[in-house]
mmCIF file of C-alpha atoms in Angstrom:
data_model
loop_
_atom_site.group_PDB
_atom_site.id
_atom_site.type_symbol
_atom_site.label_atom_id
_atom_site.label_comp_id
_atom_site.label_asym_id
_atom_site.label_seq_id
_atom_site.Cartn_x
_atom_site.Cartn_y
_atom_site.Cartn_z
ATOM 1 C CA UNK A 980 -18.432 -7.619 2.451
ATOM 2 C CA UNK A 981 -16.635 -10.713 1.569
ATOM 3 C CA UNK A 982 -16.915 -13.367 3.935
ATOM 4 C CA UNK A 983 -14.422 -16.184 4.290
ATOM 5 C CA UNK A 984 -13.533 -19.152 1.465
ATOM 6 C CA UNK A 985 -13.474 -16.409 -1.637
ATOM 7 C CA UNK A 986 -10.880 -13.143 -2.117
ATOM 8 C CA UNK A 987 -12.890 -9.670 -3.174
ATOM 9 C CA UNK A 988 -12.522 -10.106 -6.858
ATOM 10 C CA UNK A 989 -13.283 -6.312 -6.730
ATOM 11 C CA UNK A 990 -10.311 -5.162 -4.734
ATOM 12 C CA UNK A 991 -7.070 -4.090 -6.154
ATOM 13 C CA UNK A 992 -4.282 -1.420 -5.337
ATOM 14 C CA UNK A 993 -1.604 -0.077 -7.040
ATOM 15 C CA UNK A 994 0.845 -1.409 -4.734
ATOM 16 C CA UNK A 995 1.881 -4.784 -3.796
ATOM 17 C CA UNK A 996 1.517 -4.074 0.093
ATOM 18 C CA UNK A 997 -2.153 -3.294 0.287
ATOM 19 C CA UNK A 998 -2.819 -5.529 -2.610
ATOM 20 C CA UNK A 999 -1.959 -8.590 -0.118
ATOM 21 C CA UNK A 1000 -3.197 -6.885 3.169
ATOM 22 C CA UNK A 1001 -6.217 -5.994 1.618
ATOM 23 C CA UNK A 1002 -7.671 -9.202 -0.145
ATOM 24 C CA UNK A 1003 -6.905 -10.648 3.242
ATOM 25 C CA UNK A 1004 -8.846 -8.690 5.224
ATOM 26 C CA UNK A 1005 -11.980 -9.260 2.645
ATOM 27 C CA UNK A 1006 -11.511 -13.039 3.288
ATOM 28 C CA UNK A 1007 -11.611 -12.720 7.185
ATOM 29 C CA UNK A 1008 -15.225 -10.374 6.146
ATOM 30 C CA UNK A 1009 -13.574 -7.409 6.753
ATOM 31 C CA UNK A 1010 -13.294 -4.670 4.154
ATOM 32 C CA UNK A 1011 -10.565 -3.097 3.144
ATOM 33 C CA UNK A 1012 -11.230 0.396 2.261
ATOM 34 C CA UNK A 1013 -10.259 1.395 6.081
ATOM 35 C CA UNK A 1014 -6.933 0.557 4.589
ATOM 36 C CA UNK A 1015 -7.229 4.247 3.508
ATOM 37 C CA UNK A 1016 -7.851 5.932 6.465
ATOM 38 C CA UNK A 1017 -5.439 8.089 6.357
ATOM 39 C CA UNK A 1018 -3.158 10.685 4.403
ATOM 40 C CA UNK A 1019 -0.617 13.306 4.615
ATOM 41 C CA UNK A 1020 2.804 13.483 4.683
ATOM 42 C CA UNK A 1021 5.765 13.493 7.622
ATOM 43 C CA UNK A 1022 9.140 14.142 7.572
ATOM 44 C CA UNK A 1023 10.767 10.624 7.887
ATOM 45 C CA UNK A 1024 12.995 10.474 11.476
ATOM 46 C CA UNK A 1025 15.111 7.207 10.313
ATOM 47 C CA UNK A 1026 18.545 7.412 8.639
ATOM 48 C CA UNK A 1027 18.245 6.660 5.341
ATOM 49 C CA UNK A 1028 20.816 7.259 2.019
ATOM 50 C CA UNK A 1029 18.704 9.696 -0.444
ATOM 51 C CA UNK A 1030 19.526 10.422 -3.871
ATOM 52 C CA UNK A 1031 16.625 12.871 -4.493
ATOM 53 C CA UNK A 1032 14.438 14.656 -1.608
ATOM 54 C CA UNK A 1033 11.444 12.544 -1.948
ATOM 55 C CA UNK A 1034 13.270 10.065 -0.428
ATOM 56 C CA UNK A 1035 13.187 12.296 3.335
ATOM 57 C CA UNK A 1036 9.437 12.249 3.238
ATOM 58 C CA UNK A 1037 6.876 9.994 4.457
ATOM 59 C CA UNK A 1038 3.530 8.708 3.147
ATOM 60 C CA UNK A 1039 1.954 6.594 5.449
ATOM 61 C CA UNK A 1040 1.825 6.763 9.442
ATOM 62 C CA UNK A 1041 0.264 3.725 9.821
ATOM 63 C CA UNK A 1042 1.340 0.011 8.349
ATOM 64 C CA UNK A 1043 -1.459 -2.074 7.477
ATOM 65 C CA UNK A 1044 -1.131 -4.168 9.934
ATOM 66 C CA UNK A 1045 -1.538 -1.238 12.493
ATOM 67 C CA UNK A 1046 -4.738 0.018 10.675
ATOM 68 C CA UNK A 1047 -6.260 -3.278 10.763
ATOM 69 C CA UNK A 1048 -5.713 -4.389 14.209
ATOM 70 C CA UNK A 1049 -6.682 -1.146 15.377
ATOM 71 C CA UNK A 1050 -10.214 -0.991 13.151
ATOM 72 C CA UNK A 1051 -10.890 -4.710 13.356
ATOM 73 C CA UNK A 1052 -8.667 -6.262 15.994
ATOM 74 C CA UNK A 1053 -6.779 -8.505 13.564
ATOM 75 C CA UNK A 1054 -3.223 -9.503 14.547
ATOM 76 C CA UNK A 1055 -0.231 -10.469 12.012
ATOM 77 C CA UNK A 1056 2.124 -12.914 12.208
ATOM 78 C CA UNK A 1057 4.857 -12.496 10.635
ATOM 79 C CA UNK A 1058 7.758 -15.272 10.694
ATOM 80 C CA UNK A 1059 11.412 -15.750 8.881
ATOM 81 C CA UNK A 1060 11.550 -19.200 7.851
ATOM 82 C CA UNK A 1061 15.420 -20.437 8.097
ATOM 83 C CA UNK A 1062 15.007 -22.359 5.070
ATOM 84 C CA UNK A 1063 12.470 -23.163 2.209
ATOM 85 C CA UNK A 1064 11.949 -26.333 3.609
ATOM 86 C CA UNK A 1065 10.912 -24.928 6.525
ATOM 87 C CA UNK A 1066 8.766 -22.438 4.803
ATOM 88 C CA UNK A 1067 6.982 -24.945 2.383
ATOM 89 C CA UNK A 1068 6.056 -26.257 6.039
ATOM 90 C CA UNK A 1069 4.296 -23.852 7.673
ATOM 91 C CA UNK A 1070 2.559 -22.281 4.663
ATOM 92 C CA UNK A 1071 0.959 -25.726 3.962
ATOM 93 C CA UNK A 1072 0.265 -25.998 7.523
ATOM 94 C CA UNK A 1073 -1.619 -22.932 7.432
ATOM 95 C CA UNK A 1074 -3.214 -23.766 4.366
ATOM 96 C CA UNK A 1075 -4.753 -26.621 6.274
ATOM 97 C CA UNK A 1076 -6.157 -24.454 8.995
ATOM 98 C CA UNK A 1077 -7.931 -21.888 6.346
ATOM 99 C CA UNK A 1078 -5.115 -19.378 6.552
ATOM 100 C CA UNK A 1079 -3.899 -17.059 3.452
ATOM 101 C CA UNK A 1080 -0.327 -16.586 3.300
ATOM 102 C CA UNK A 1081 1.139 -13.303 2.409
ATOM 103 C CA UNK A 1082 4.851 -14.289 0.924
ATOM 104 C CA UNK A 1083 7.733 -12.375 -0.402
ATOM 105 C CA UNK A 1084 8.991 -13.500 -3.930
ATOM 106 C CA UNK A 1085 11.322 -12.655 -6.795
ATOM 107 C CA UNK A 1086 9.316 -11.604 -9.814
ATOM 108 C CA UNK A 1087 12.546 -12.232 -11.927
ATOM 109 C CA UNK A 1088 10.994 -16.262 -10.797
ATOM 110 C CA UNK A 1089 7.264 -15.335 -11.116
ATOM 111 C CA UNK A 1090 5.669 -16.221 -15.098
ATOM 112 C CA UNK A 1091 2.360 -14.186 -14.607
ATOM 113 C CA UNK A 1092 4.600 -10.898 -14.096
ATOM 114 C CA UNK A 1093 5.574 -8.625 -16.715
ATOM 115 C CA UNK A 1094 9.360 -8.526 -14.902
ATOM 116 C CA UNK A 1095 9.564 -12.567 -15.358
ATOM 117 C CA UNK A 1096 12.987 -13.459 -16.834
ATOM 118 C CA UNK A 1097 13.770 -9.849 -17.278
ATOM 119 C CA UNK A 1098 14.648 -7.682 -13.846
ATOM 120 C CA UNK A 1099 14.959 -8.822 -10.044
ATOM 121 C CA UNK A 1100 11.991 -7.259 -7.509
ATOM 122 C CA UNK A 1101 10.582 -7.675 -4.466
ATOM 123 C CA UNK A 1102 6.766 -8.283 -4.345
ATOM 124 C CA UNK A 1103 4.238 -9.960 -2.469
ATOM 125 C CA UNK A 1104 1.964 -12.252 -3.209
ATOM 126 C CA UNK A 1105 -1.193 -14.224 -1.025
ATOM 127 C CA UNK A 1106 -1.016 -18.220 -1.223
ATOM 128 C CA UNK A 1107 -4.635 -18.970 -0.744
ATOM 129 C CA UNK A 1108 -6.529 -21.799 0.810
ATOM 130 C CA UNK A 1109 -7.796 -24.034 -2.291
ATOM 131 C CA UNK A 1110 -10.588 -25.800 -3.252
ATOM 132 C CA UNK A 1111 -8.947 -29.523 -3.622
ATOM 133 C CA UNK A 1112 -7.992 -28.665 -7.897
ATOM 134 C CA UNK A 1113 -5.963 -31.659 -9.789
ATOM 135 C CA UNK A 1114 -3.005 -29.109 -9.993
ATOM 136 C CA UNK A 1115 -2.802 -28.438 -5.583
ATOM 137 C CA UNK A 1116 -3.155 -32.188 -5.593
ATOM 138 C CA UNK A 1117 -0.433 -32.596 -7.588
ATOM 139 C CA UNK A 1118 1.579 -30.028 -4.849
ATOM 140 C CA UNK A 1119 0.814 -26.578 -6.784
ATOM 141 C CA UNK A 1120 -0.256 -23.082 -5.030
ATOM 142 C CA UNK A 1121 -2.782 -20.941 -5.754
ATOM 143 C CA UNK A 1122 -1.794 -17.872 -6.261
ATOM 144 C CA UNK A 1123 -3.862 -14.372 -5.724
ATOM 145 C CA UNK A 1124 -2.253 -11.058 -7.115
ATOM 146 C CA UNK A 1125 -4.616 -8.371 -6.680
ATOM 147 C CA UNK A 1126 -1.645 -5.781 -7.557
ATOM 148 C CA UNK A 1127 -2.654 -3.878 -10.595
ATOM 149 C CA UNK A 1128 0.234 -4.078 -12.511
ATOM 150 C CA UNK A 1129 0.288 -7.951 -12.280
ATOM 151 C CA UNK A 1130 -3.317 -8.706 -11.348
ATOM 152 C CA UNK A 1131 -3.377 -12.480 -11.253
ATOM 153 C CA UNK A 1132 -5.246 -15.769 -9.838
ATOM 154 C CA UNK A 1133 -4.018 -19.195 -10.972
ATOM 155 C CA UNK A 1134 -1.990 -21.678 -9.456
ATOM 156 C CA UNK A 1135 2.142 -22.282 -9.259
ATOM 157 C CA UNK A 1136 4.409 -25.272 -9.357
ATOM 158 C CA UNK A 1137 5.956 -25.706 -5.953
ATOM 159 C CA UNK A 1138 9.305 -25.503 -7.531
ATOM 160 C CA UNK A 1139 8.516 -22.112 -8.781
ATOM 161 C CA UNK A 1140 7.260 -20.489 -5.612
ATOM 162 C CA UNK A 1141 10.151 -21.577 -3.249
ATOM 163 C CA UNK A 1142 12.805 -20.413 -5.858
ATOM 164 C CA UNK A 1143 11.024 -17.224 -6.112
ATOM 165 C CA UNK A 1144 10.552 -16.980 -1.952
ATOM 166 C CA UNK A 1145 14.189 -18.065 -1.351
ATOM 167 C CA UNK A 1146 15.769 -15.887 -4.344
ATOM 168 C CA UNK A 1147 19.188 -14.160 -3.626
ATOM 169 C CA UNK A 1148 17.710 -10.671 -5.073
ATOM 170 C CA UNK A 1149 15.496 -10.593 -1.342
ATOM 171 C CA UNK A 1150 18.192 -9.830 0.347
ATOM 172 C CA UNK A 1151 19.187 -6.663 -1.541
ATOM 173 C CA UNK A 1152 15.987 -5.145 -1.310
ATOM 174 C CA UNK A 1153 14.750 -1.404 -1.142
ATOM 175 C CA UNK A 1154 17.417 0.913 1.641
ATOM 176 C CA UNK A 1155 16.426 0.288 5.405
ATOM 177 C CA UNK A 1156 13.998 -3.178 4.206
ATOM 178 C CA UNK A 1157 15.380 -6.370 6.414
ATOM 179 C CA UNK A 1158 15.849 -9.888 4.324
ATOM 180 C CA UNK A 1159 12.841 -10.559 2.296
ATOM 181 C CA UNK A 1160 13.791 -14.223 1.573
ATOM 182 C CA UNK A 1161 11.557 -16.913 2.940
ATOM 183 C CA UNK A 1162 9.226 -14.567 4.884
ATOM 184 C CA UNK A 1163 5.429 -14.888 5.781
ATOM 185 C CA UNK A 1164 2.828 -13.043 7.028
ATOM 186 C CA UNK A 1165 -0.468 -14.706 8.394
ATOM 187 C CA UNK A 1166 -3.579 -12.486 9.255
ATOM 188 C CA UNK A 1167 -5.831 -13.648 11.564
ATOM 189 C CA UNK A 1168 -9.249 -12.443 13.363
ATOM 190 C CA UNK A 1169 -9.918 -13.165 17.048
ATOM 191 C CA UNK A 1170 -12.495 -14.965 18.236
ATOM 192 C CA UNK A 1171 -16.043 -14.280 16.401
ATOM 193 C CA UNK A 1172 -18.596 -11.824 17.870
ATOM 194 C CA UNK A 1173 -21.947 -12.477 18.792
ATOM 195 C CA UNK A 1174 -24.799 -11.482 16.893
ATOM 196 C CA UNK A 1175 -25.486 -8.794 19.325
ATOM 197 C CA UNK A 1176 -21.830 -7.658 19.369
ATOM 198 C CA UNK A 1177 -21.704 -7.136 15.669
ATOM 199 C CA UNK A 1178 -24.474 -5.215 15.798
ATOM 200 C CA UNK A 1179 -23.063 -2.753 18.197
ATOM 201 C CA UNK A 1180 -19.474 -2.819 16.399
ATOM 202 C CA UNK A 1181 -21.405 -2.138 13.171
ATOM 203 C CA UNK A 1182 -22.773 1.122 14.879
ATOM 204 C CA UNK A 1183 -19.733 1.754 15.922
ATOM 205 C CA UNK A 1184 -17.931 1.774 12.905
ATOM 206 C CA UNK A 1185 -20.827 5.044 11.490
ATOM 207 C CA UNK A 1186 -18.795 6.921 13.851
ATOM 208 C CA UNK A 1187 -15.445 5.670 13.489
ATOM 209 C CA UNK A 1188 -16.079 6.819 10.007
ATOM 210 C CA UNK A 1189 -16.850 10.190 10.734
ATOM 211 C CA UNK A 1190 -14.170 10.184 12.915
ATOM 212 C CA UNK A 1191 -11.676 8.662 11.083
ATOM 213 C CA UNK A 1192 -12.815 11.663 8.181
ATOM 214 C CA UNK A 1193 -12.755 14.736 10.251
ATOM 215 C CA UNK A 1194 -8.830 14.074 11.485
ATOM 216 C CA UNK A 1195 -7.813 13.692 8.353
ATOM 217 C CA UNK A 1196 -9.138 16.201 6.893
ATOM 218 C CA UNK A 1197 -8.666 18.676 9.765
ATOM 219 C CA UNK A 1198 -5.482 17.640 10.152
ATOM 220 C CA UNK A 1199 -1.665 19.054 8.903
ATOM 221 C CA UNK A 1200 -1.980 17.242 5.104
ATOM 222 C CA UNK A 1201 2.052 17.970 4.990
ATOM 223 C CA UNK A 1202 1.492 19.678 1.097
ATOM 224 C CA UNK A 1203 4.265 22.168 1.648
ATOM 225 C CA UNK A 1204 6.389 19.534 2.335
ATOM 226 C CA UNK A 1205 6.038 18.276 -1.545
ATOM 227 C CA UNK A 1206 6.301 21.715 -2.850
ATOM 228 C CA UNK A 1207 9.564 21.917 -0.751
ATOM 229 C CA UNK A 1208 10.952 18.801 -2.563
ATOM 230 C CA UNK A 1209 9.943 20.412 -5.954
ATOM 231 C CA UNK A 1210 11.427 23.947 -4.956
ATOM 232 C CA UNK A 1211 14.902 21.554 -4.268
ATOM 233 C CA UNK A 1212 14.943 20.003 -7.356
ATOM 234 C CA UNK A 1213 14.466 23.516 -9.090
ATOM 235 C CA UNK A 1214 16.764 25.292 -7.407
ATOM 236 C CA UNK A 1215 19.435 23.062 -9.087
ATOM 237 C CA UNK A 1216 18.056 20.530 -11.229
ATOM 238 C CA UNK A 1217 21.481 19.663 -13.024
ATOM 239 C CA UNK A 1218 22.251 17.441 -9.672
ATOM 240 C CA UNK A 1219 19.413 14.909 -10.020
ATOM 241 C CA UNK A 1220 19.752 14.186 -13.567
ATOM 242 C CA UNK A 1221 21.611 11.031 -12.398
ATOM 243 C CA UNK A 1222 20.354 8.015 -10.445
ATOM 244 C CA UNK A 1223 21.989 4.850 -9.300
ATOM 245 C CA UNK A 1224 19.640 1.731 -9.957
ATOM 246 C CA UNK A 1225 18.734 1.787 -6.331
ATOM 247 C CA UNK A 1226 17.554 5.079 -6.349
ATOM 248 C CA UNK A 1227 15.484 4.837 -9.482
ATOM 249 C CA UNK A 1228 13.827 2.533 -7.594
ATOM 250 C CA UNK A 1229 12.934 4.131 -4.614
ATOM 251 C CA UNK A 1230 12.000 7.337 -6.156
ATOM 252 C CA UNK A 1231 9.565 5.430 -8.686
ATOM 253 C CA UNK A 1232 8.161 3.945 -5.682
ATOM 254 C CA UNK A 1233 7.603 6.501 -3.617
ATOM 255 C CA UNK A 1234 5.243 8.129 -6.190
ATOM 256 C CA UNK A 1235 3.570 4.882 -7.005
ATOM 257 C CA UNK A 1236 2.972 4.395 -3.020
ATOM 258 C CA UNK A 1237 1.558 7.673 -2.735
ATOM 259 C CA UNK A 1238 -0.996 7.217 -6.265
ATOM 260 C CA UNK A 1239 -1.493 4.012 -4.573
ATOM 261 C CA UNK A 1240 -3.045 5.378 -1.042
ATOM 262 C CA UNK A 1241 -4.771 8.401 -3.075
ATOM 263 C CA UNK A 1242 -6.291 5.882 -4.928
ATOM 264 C CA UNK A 1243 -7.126 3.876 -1.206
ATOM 265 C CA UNK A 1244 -8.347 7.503 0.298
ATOM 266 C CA UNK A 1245 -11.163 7.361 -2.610
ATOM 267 C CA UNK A 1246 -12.058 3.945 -1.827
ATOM 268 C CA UNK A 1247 -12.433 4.327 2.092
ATOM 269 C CA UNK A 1248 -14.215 8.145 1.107
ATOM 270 C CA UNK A 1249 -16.852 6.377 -0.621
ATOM 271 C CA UNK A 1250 -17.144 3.614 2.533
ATOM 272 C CA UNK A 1251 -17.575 6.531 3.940
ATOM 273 C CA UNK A 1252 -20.144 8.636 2.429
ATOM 274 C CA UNK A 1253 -22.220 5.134 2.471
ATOM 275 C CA UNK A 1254 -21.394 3.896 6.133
ATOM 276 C CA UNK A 1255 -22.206 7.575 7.106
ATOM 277 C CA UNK A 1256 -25.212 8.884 4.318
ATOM 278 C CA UNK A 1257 -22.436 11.532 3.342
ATOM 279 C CA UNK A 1258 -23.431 11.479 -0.387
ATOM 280 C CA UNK A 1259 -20.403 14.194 -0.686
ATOM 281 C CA UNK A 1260 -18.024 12.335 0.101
ATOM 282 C CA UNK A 1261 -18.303 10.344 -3.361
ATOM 283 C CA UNK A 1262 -16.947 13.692 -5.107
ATOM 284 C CA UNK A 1263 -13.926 13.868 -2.921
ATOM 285 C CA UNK A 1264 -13.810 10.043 -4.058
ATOM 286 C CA UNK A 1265 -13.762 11.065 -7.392
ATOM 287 C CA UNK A 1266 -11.030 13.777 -6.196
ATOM 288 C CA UNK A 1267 -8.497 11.749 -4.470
ATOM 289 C CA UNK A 1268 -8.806 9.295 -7.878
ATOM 290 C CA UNK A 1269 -7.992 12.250 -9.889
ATOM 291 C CA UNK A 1270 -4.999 12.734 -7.478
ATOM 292 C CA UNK A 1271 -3.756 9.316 -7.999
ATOM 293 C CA UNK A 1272 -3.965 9.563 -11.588
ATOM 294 C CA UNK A 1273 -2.066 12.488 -11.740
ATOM 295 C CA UNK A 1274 0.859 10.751 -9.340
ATOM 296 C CA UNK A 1275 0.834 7.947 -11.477
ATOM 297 C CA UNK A 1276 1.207 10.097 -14.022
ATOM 298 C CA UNK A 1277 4.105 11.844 -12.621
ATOM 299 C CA UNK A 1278 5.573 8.490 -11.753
ATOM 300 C CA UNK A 1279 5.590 7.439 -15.506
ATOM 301 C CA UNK A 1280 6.910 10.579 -16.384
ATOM 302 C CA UNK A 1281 10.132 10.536 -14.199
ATOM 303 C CA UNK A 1282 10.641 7.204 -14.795
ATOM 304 C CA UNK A 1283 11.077 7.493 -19.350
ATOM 305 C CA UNK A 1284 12.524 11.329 -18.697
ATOM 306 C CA UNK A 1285 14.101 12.081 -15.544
ATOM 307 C CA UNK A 1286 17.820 11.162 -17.701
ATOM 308 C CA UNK A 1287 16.732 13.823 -19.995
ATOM 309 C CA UNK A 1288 18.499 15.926 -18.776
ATOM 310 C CA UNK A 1289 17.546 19.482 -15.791
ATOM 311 C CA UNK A 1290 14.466 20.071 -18.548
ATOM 312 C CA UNK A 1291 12.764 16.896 -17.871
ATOM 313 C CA UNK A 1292 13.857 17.706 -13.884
ATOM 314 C CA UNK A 1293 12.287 20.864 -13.380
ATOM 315 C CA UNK A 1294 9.098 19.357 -15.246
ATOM 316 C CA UNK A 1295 8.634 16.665 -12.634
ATOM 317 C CA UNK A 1296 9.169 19.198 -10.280
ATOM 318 C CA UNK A 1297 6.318 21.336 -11.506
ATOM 319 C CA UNK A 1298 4.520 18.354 -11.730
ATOM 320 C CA UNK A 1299 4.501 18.039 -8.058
ATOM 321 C CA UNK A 1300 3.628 21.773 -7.118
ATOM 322 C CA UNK A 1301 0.945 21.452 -9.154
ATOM 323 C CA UNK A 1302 -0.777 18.527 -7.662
ATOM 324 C CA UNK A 1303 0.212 19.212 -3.837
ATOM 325 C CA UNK A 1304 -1.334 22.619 -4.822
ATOM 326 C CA UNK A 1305 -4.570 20.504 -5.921
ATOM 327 C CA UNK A 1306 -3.858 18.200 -2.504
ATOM 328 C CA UNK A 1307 -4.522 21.212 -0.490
ATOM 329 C CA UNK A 1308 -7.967 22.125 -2.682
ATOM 330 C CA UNK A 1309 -8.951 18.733 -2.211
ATOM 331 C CA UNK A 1310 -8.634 18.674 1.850
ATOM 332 C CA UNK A 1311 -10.488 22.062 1.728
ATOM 333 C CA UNK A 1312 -13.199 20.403 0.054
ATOM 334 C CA UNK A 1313 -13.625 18.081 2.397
ATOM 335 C CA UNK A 1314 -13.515 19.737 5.668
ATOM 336 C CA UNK A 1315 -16.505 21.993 3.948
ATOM 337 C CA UNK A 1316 -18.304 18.629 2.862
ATOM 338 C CA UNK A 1317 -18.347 17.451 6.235
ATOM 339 C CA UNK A 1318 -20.204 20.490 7.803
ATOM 340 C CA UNK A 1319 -21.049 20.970 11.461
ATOM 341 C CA UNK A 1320 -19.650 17.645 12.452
ATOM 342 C CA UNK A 1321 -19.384 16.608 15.533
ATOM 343 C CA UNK A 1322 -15.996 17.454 17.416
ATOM 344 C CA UNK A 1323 -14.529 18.402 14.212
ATOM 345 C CA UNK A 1324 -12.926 21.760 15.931
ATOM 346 C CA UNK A 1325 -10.890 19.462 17.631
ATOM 347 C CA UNK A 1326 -9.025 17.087 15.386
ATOM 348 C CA UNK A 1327 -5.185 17.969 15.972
ATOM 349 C CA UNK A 1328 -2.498 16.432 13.387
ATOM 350 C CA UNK A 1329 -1.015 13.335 15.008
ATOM 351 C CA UNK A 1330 3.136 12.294 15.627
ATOM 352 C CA UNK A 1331 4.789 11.184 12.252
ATOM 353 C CA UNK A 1332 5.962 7.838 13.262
ATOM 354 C CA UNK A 1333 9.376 6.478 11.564
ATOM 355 C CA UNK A 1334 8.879 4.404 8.561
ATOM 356 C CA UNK A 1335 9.329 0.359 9.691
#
């Protein structure tokens, strides 16, 4: 557990989102494997445009900010500075008061990623409390990336990070996102337990464990809902051999999101098997990383092929049969790893709730 003054050095994700949320959380001395509590999938109930039918489907029920105010009681702040001026302010105020800042930026405006000078994208980064270094004196950030495809801790000129928060690219994010430019988000924890109360919360958390285990895995995981996306682009694979920019984007990023929290479910499964002395647990770790591999992998895939042509369509589509067929193995292994649990008869799959 990471207390506070130092991000987990150990803790990365494969997107940008839980990258930020979750090196924050390890600073308050919180850790952020619960941030993969849960999986599944859910038809999404907000209007969106779609190109392919990925795009209808839903990954996550919970935000992170949900999942960590409701397993550690943290709240989030978020705020939409009018101005970089106005930002620069309040990030340097919270700097003062011990606060990491999560921030929105460009990376066409960011040097230490691999999109720098090359393509406009929305990504977040944590400004993080210093140490009192020559280069903050001098009015530079530091900057954590804990994002795996840019992982990154150094410091930026103040010039770069408010071009990069204020860039015009924000505001023509991903379909359904809000303005991105000049935004914030602060985490912060409540007022500390006692002694006595930790110990009791840390008691607490064994069972929230188990708990948080046997709904998951005794709930609706939603795999037919991937092979029905597959059997779609099958049936007539000719009509997705074409993308507009936009939607190469969001159907890249929906299976980089979803190796992302497979690779988050291993990561809280092996909190798990610890917290709990479910030894396991570890192999449906090792499971769920094999899953987000093989997402990844798909990701890759459509992202060189997918203009190859109905060929290179119907693979990807295979590719996704396959694996939701392995997604079901792999929440069949779990409900037999967990046994005679307690109460696990009565786990029920909970409302999808619209993406946000």
């Amino acid at each position: 557990m990471e207390q506070q003054g130092s991000p987990d050095p150990g803790f990365s994700a494969l997107d940008c989102i839980s990258a930020t949320f979750g090196i924050t959380a390890a600073w308050l001395g919180r850790d952020p494997s619960v941030l993969g509590d849960h999986w599944g999938y859910h038809r999404r109930t907000d209007a969106v445009d779609s190109e392919w039918p990925v795009e209808h489907l839903g990954i996550q029920r919970r935000t992170p900010e949900e999942t960590l105010r409701e397993w550690y009681g943290l709240t989030a702040d978020h705020v939409h500075h009018a101005d970089s001026q106005r930002a620069e302010e309040y990030i340097r105020a919270q700097l003062r008061d011990g606060n990491p800042v999560i921030a929105w930026v460009d990376t066409f405006h960011v040097p230490h990623s691999s999109f720098h000078l090359q393509q406009h994208h929305s990504h977040r980064i944590v400004i993080h409390p210093g140490d009192g270094n020559d280069k903050e004196e001098a009015g530079g950030f530091r900057i954590v990336d804990r994002y795996q495809g840019s992982l990154f801790d150094g410091f930026m000129e103040r010039s770069t990070l408010f071009t990069a928060m204020s860039s015009d690219a924000l505001g023509e994010a991903r379909r359904g996102d809000p303005d991105w430019r000049n935004r914030t988000v602060v985490v912060k924890a409540g007022t500390l337990d006692s002694g006595e109360a930790q110990a009791a919360q840390q008691e607490a958390q064994q069972e929230r464990f188990r708990s948080a285990v046997a709904r998951n895995a005794h709930s609706f995981a939603g795999a037919d809902l991937v092979t029905a996306c597959a059997d779609e682009l099958r049936a007539a694979p000719d009509l997705f051999t074409s993308l507009s920019p936009v939607g190469t984007i969001e159907v890249s990023a929906w299976f980089g999101e979803l190796a992302s929290q497979r690779a988050l479910n291993a990561r809280f499964l092996r909190a798990a098997a610890e917290t709990c002395a479910l030894p396991s647990l570890h192999e449906r770790a090792a499971d769920a990383e094999a899953l987000s591999r093989r997402w990844e992998m798909t990701r890759n895939y459509f992202f060189l092929r997918f203009r190859k042509g109905s060929v290179a369509v119907r693979r990807i589509a295979d590719l996704m049969t396959e694996t939701a067929a392995l997604e079901r193995d792999w929440n069949a292994k779990l409900r037999k790893s967990l046994g005679a649990l307690p109460g696990q008869r009565h786990h029920r799959s909970h409302e999808p709730r619209p993406r946000r």
